[in-house]
Coordinates of C-alpha atoms and ligand atoms in Angstrom, one line a residue:
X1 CA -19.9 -18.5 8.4
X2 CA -17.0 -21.1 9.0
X3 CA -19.2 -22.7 11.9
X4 CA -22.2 -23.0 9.4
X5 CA -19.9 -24.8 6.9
X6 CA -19.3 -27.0 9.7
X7 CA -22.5 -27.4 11.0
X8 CA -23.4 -28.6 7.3
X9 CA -20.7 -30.9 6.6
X10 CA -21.1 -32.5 10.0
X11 CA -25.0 -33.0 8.7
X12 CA -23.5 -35.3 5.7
X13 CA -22.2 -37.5 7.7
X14 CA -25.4 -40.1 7.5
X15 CA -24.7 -39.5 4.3
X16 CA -21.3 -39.8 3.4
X17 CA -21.2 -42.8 5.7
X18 CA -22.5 -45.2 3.4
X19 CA -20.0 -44.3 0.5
X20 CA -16.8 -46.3 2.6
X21 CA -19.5 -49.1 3.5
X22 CA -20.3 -50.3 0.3
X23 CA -17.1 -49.9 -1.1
X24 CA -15.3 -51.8 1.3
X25 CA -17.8 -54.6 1.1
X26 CA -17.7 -54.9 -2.7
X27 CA -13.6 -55.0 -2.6
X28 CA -13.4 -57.7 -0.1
X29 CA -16.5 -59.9 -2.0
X30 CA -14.1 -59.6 -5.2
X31 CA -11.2 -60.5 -3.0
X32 CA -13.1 -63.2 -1.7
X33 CA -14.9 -64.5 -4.8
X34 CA -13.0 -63.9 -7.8
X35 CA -10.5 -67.3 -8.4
X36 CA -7.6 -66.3 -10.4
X37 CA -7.3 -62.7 -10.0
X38 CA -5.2 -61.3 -12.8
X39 CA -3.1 -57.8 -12.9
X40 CA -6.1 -55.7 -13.4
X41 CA -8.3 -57.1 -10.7
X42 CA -5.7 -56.7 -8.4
X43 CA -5.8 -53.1 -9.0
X44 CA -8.9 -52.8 -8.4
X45 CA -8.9 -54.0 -5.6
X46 CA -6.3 -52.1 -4.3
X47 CA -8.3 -49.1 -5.3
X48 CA -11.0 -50.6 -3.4
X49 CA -8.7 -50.3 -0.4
X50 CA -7.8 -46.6 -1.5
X51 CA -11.4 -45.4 -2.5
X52 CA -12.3 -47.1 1.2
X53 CA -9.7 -45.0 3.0
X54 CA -10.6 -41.6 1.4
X55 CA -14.5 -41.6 1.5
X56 CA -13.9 -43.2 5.4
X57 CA -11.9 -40.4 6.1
X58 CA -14.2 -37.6 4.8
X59 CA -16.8 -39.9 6.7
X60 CA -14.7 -39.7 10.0
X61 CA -13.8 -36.0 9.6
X62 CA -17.6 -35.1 9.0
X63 CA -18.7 -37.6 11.5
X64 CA -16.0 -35.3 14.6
X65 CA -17.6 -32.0 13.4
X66 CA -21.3 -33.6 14.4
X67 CA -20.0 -35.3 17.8
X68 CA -19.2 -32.0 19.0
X69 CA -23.0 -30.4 19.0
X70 CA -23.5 -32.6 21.8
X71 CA -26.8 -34.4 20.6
X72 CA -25.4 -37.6 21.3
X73 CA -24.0 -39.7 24.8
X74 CA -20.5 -39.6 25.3
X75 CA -20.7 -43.1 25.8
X76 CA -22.1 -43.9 22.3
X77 CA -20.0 -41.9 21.0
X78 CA -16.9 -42.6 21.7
X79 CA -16.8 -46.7 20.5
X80 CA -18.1 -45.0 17.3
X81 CA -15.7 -42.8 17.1
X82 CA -12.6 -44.7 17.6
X83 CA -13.7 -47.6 16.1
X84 CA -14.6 -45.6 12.7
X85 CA -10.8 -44.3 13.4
X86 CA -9.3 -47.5 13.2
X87 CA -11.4 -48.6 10.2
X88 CA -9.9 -46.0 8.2
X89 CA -6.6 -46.2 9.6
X90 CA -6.8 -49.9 8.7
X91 CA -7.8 -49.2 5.1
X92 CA -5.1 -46.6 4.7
X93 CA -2.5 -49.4 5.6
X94 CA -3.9 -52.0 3.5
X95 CA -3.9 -49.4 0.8
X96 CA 0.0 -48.7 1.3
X97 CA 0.8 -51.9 1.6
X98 CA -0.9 -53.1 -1.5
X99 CA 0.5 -49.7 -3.3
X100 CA 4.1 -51.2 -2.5
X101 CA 3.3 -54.3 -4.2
X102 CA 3.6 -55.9 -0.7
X103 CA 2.5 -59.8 -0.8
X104 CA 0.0 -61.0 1.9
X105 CA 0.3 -64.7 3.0
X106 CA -3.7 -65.9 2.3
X107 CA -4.4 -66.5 5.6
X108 CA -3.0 -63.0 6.8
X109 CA -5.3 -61.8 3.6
X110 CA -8.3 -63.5 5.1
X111 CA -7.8 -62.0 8.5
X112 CA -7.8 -58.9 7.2
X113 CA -11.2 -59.3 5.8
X114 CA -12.6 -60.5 8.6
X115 CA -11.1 -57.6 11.1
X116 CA -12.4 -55.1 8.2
X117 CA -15.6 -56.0 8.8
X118 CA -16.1 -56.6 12.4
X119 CA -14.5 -53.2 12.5
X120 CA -17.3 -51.9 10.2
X121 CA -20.1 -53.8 11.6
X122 CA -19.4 -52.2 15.5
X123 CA -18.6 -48.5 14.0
X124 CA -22.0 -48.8 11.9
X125 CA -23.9 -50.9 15.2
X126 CA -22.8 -47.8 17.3
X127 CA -24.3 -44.9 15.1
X128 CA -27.1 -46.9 14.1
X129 CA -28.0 -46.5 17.9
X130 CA -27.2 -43.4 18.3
X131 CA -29.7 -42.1 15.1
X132 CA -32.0 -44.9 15.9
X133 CA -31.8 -45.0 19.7
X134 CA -30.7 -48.1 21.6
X135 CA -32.1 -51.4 20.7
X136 CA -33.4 -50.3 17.8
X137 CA -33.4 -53.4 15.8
X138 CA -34.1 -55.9 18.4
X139 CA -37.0 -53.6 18.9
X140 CA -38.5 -53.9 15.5
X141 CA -37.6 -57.5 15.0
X142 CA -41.7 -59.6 14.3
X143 CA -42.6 -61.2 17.7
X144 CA -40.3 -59.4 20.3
X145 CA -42.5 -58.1 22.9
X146 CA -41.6 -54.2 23.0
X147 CA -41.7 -52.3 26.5
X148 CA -43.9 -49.3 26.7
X149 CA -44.2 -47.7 30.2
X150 CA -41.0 -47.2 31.8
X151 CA -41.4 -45.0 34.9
X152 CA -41.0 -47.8 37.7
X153 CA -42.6 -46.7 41.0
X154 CA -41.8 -49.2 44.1
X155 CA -45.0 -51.5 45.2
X156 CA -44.4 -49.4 48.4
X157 CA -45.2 -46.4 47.2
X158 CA -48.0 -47.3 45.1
X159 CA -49.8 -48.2 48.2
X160 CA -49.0 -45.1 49.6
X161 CA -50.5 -42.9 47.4
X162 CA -50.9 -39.8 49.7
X163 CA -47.2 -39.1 49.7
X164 CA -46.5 -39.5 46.0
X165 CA -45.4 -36.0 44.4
X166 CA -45.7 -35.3 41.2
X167 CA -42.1 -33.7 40.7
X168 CA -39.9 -36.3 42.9
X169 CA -42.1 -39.3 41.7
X170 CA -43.1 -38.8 38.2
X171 CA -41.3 -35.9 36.3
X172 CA -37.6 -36.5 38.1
X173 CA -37.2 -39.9 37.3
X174 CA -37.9 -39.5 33.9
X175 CA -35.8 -36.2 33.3
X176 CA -32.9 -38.6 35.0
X177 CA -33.1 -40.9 32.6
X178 CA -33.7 -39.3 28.9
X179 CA -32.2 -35.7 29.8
X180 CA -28.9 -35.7 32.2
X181 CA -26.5 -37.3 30.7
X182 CA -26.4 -34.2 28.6
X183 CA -28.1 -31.7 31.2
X184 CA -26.3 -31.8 34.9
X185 CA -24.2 -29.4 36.3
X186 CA -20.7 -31.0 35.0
X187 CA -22.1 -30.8 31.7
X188 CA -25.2 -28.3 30.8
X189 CA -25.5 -28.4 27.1
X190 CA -27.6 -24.9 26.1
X191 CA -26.1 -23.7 29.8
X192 CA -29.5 -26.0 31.1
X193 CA -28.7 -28.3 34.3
X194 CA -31.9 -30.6 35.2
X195 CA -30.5 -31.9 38.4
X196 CA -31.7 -29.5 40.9
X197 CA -35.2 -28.4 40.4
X198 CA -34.3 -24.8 40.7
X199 CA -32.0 -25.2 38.1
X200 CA -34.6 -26.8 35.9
X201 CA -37.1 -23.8 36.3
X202 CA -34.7 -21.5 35.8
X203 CA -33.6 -22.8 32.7
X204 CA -31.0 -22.4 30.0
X205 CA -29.0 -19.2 27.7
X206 CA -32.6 -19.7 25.9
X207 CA -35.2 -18.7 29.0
X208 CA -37.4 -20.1 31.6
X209 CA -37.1 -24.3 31.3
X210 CA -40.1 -24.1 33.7
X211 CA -43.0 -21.4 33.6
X212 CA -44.8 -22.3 36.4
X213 CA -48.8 -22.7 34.9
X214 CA -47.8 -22.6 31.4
X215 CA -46.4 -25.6 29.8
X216 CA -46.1 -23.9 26.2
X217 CA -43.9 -21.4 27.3
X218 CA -41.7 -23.7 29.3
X219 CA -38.9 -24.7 27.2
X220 CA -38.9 -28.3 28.7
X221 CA -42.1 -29.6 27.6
X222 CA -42.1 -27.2 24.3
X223 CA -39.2 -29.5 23.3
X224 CA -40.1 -32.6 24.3
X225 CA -43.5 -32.3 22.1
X226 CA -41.7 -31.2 19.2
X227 CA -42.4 -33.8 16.6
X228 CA -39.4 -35.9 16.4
X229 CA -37.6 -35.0 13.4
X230 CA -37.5 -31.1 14.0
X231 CA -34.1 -30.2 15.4
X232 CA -34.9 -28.7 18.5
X233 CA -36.8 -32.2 19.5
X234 CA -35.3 -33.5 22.7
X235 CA -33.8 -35.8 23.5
X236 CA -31.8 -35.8 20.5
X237 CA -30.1 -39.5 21.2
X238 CA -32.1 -41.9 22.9
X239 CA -35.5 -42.9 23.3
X240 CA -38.2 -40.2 23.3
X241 CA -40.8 -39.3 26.6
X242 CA -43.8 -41.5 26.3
X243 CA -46.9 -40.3 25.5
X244 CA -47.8 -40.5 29.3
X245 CA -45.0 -39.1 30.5
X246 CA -45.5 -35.6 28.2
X247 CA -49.1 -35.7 29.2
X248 CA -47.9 -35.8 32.9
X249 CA -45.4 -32.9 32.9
X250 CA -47.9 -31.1 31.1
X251 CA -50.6 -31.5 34.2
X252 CA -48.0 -30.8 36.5
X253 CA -46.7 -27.3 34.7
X254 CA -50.1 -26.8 34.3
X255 CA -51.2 -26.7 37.6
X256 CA -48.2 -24.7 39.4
X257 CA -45.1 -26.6 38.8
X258 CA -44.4 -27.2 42.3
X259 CA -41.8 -29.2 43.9
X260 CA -44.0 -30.4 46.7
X261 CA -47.3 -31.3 44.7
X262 CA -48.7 -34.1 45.6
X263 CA -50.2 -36.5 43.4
X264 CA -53.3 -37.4 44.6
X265 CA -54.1 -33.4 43.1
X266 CA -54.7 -35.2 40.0
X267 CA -58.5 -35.9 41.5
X268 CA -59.7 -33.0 39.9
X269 CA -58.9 -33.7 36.2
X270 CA -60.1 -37.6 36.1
X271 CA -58.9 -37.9 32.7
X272 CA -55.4 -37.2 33.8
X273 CA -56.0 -38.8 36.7
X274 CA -57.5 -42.3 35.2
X275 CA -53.8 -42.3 32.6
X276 CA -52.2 -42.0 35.1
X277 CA -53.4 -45.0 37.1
X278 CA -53.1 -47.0 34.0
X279 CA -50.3 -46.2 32.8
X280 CA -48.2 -46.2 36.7
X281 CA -50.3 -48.7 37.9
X282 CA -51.7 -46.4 41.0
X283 CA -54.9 -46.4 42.6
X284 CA -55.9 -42.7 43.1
X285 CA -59.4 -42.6 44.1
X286 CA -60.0 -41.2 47.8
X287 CA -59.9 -43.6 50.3
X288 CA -62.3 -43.9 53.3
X289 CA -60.8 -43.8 56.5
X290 CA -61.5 -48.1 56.8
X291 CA -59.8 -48.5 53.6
X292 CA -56.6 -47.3 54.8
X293 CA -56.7 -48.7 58.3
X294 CA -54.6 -51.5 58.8
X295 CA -56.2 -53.6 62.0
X296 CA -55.0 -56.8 62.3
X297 CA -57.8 -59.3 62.5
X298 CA -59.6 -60.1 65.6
X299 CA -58.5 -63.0 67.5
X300 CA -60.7 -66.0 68.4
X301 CA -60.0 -65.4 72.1
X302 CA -61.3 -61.9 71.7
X303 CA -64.1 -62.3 70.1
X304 CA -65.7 -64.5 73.3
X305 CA -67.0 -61.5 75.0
X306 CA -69.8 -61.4 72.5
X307 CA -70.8 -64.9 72.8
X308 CA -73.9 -63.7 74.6
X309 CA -77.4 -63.6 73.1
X310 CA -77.4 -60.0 74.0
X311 CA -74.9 -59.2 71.2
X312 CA -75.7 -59.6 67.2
X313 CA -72.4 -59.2 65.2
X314 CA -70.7 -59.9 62.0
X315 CA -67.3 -59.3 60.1
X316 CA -67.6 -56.0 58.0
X317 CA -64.5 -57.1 56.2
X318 CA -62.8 -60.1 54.6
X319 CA -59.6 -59.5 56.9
X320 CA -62.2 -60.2 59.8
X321 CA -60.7 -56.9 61.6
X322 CA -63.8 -54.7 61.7
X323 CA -66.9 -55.6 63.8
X324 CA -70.6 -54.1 63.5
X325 CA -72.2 -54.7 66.7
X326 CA -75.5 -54.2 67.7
X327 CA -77.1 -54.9 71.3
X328 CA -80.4 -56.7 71.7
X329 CA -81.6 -56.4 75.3
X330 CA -84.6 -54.4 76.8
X331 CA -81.9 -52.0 78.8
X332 CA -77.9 -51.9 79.0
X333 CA -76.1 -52.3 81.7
X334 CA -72.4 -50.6 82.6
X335 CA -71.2 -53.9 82.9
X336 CA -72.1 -54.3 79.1
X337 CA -69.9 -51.3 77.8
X338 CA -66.8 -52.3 80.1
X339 CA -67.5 -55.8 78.2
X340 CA -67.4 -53.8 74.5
X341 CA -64.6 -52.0 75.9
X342 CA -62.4 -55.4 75.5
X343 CA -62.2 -54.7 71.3
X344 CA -63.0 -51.1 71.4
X345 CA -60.4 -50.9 68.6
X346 CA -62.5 -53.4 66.2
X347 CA -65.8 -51.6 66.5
X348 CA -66.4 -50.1 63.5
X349 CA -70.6 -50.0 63.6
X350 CA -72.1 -49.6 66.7
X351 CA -75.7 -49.8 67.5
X352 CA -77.4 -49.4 71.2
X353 CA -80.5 -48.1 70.1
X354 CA -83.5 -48.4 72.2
X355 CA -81.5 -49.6 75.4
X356 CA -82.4 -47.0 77.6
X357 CA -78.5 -45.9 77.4
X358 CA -78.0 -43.0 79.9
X359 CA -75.5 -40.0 79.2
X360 CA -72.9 -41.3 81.8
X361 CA -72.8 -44.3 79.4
X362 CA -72.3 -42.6 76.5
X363 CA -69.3 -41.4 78.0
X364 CA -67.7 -45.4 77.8
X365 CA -67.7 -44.9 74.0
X366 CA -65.1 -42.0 73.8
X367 CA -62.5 -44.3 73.9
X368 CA -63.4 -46.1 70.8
X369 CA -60.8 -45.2 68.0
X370 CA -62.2 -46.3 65.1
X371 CA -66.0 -46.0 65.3
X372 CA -67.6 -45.0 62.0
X373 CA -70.9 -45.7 62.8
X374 CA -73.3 -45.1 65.6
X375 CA -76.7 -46.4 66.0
X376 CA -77.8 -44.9 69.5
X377 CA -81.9 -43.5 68.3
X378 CA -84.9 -44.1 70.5
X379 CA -82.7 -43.9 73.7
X380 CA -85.2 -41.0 75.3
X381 CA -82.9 -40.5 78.0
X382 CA -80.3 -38.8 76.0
X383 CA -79.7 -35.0 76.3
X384 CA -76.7 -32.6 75.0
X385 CA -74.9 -33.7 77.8
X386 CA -74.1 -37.4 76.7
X387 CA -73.6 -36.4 73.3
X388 CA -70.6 -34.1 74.3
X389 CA -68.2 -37.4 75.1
X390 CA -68.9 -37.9 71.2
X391 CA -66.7 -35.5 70.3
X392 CA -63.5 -37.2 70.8
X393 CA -64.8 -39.7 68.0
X394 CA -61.9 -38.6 65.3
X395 CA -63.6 -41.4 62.9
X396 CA -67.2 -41.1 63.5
X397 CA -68.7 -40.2 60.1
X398 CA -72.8 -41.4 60.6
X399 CA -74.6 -40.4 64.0
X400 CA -78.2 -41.8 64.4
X401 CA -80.0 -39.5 67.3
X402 CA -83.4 -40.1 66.7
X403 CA -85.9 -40.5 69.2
X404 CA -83.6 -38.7 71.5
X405 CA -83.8 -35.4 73.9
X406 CA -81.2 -33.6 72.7
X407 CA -81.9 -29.8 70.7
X408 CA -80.4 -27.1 69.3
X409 CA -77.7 -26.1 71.8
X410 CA -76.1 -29.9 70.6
X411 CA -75.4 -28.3 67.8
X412 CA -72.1 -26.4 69.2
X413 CA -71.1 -30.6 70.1
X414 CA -71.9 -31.9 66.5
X415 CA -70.3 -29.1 64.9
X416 CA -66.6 -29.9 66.2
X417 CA -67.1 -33.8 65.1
X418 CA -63.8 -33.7 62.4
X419 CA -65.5 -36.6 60.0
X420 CA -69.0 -36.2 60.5
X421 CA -70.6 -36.6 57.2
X422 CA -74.7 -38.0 58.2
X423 CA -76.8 -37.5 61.3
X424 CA -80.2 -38.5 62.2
X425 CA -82.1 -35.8 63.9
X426 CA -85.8 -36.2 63.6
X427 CA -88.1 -37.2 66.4
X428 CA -85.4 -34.1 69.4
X429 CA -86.0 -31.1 70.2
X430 CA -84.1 -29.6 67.7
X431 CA -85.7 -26.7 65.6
X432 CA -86.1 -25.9 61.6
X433 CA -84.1 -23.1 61.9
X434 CA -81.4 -24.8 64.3
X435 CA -80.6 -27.3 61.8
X436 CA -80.6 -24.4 58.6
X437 CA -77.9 -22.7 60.7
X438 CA -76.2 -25.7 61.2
X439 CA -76.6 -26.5 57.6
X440 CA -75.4 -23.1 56.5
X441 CA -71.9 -23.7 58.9
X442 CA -71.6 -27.3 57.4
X443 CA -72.3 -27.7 54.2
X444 CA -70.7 -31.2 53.3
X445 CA -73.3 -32.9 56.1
X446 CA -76.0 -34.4 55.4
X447 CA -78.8 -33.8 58.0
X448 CA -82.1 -36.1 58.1
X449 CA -84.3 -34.2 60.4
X450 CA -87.8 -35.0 58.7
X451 CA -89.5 -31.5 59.7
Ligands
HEC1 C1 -27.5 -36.4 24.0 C2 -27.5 -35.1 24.7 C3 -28.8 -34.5 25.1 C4 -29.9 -35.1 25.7 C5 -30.0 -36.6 26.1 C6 -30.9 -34.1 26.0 N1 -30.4 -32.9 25.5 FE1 -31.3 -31.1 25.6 N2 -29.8 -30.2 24.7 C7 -28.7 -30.9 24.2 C8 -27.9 -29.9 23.5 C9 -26.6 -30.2 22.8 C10 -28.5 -28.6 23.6 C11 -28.1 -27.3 23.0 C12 -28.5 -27.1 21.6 C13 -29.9 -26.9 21.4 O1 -30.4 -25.9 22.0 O2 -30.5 -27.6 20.7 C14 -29.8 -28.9 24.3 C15 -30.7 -27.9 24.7 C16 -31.8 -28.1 25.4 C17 -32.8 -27.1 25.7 C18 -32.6 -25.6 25.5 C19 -31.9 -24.9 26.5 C20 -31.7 -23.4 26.3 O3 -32.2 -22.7 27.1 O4 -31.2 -23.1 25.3 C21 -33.8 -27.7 26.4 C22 -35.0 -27.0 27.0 C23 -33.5 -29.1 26.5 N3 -32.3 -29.3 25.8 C24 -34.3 -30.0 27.1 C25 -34.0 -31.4 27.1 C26 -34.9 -32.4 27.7 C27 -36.2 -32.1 28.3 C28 -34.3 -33.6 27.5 C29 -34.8 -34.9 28.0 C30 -36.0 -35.3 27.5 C31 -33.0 -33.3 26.9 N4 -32.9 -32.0 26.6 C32 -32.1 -34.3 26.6 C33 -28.4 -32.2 24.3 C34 -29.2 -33.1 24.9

């Protein structure tokens, strides 16, 4: 009962506030206006002074019961506070002093004035921000350009979007900000502590903060999409979570709550996934094994071993790091490969087709890290056995074997190639029903067999 009382007067306080505002202000513009003040205006304004006192001290009282609930930052809070004190305190000695017919010199009467309302304007610039949330006014002055996203995420890590996680990257940082002042474990208002994510799945006295796969019965995200003027809407000082920022902890409660999701999970839902690279600035889409290579480019010295006729190249990429090469003449020698050998690492393409390219010289080509492509068709000489050195090609995604002997025992060989993803079969030995087999083991490759 008494603590409902409370809990109502301290809600007059907006209120009540504006009673010792606009009193004050009136008194000293009569002070400050009026010429020859007789008897009677004198009184009033000392009743001014008085009114002034009592409504700022009903203010002040009202004002301690609602600092207590906890809805606002400590900080904040206590500038108001003691600043509202020493308004009051201020009027109350004006009051007195005016009550014993004490006489001010005019310029002590002037500072008092001004100290009056310097006094009111911080006490009323403090819990304006505190209802309003900081920067309020600047905020809504015409013409100021007004901040929307606020989660910062490093130009380092946005490049690195495979080890971005959802929790540490996204939902942390903005729980730091807009929730623990008032939720840590020094001070866990409703007993909930965000600062260990344990803590903030367990929850507060209330339940669960975090239900892992259902963000409406998580207390943390029901609150935060309360609209703003209910009372349970957090946070209840400050500026609210962001549209994105609700929409993200959503996803993430949605799908699991874990602490170690990463981000790039967010490929499934490509609505999520497309706010989220507006709003943080990311790139998300799945990168080819090129794109996240980083091969310095070629030098000129380097590149001199293919100033032969026998070699056609060109630059696959602006950074002139990755080569496609492709070899002209009737029949390759060994001497050949040990030359391609030189700048294994900018191979990226590869063709030797119709070279008359022998399985022992196959086997020169394991050593080429970062081989994508390989063009090596109409090269009859070519059984299972050359194809086997292939296998230590981590990166080798498109395998042309056309025209060659190989059939379906190669199969066992192609199978344990990690990024194989299109291979060119027609025109071997292999059989309809080697290659369904195949197919039916590997689904995600693509096989052009033409039988
Ligand atoms: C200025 C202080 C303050 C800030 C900032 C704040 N809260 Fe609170 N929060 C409180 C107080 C006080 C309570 C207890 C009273 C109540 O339940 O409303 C509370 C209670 C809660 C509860 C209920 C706990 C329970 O189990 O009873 C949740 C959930 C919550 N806050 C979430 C948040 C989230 C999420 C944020 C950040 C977006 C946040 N709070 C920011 C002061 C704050």
């Amino acid at each position: 009962m008494l603590s409902e009382l409370i809990d109502f007067l301290a809600s007059l306080h907006p209120l009540v506030v504006h009673l010792p505002i606009g009193i004050i202000l009136l008194t000293i513009a009569i002070d400050v206006f009026m010429k020859n003040k007789n008897n009677s205006v004198q009184r009033v304004i000392t009743m001014g002074w008085f009114f002034s006192f009592f409504t700022g001290l009903l203010a002040a009282l009202f004002g301690w019961f609602l600092g207590d609930n906890g809805y606002y930052f400590e900080s904040q809070i206590n500038i108001h506070r003691w600043s509202g004190v020493a308004f009051v305190s201020l009027c109350f000695f004006i009051w007195l002093m005016r009550y014993i017919n004490f006489r001010f010199s005019r310029a002590f009467n002037r500072s008092i004035n001004i100290t009056t309302v310097i006094l009111l304007t911080v006490t009323g610039h403090f819990g304006g921000e505190m209802t309003h949330g900081q920067n309020y006014l600047v905020e809504n002055l015409p013409f100021v350009k007004k901040e929307i996203s606020s989660l910062k995420i490093t130009e380092a890590k946005k490049t690195e979007t495979d080890s971005l996680f959802v929790y540490e990257d996204l939902v942390y940082p903005v729980l730091e900000e807009k929730c623990m002042a008032c939720h840590n474990q020094n001070k866990a208002y409703g007993g909930l502590n965000m600062s260990a994510f344990e803590s903030l799945v367990k929850g507060g006295n209330s339940g669960a903060g975090i239900q892992k796969g259902n963000p409406y019965k998580s207390l943390i995200y029901k609150r935060v999409s309360f609209p703003h003027d209910h009372p349970k809407f957090m946070p209840p000082a400050g500026v609210p979570l962001s549209y994105d920022q609700i929409a993200t902890l959503e996803w993430w409660i949605d799908n699991g709550a874990e602490k170690q999701m990463p981000v790039t999970l967010v490929r499934k839902d490509p609505k999520v996934q497309r706010m989220m690279e507006l709003q943080y600035g990311l790139d998300l889409r799945e990168k080819t094994y090129l794109e996240t290579l980083q091969l310095a480019s070629i030098a000129s010295s380097d590149l001199k071993v293919l100033e032969d006729e026998k070699y056609m190249w060109r630059f696959l990429n602006p950074e002139e790091s990755f080569l496609d090469v492709k070899f002209t003449a009737k029949k390759i020698e060994t001497a050949d490969l040990l030359t391609l050998q030189k700048i294994k690492k900018n191979i990226t393409w590869l063709n030797l087709s119709d070279c008359k390219l022998s399985d022992e010289q196959l086997g020169y080509l394991s050593e080429f890290p970062n081989l994508t492509r390989l063009k090596i068709q109409k090269n009859p000489m070519l059984t299972n056995k050359g194809i086997e050195a292939l296998q230590e090609l981590e990166n080798l995604s498109q395998l042309n074997l056309y025209g060659t002997r190989i059939n379906d025992a190669a199969f066992t060989t192609l199978g344990q190639m990690k990024s194989l993803e299109k291979l060119f079969l027609w025109n071997t030995r292999v059989t309809a029903k080697g290659i369904a087999a195949f197919k039916a083991q590997h689904p995600d490759i693509e096989v052009i067999a033409g039988l």
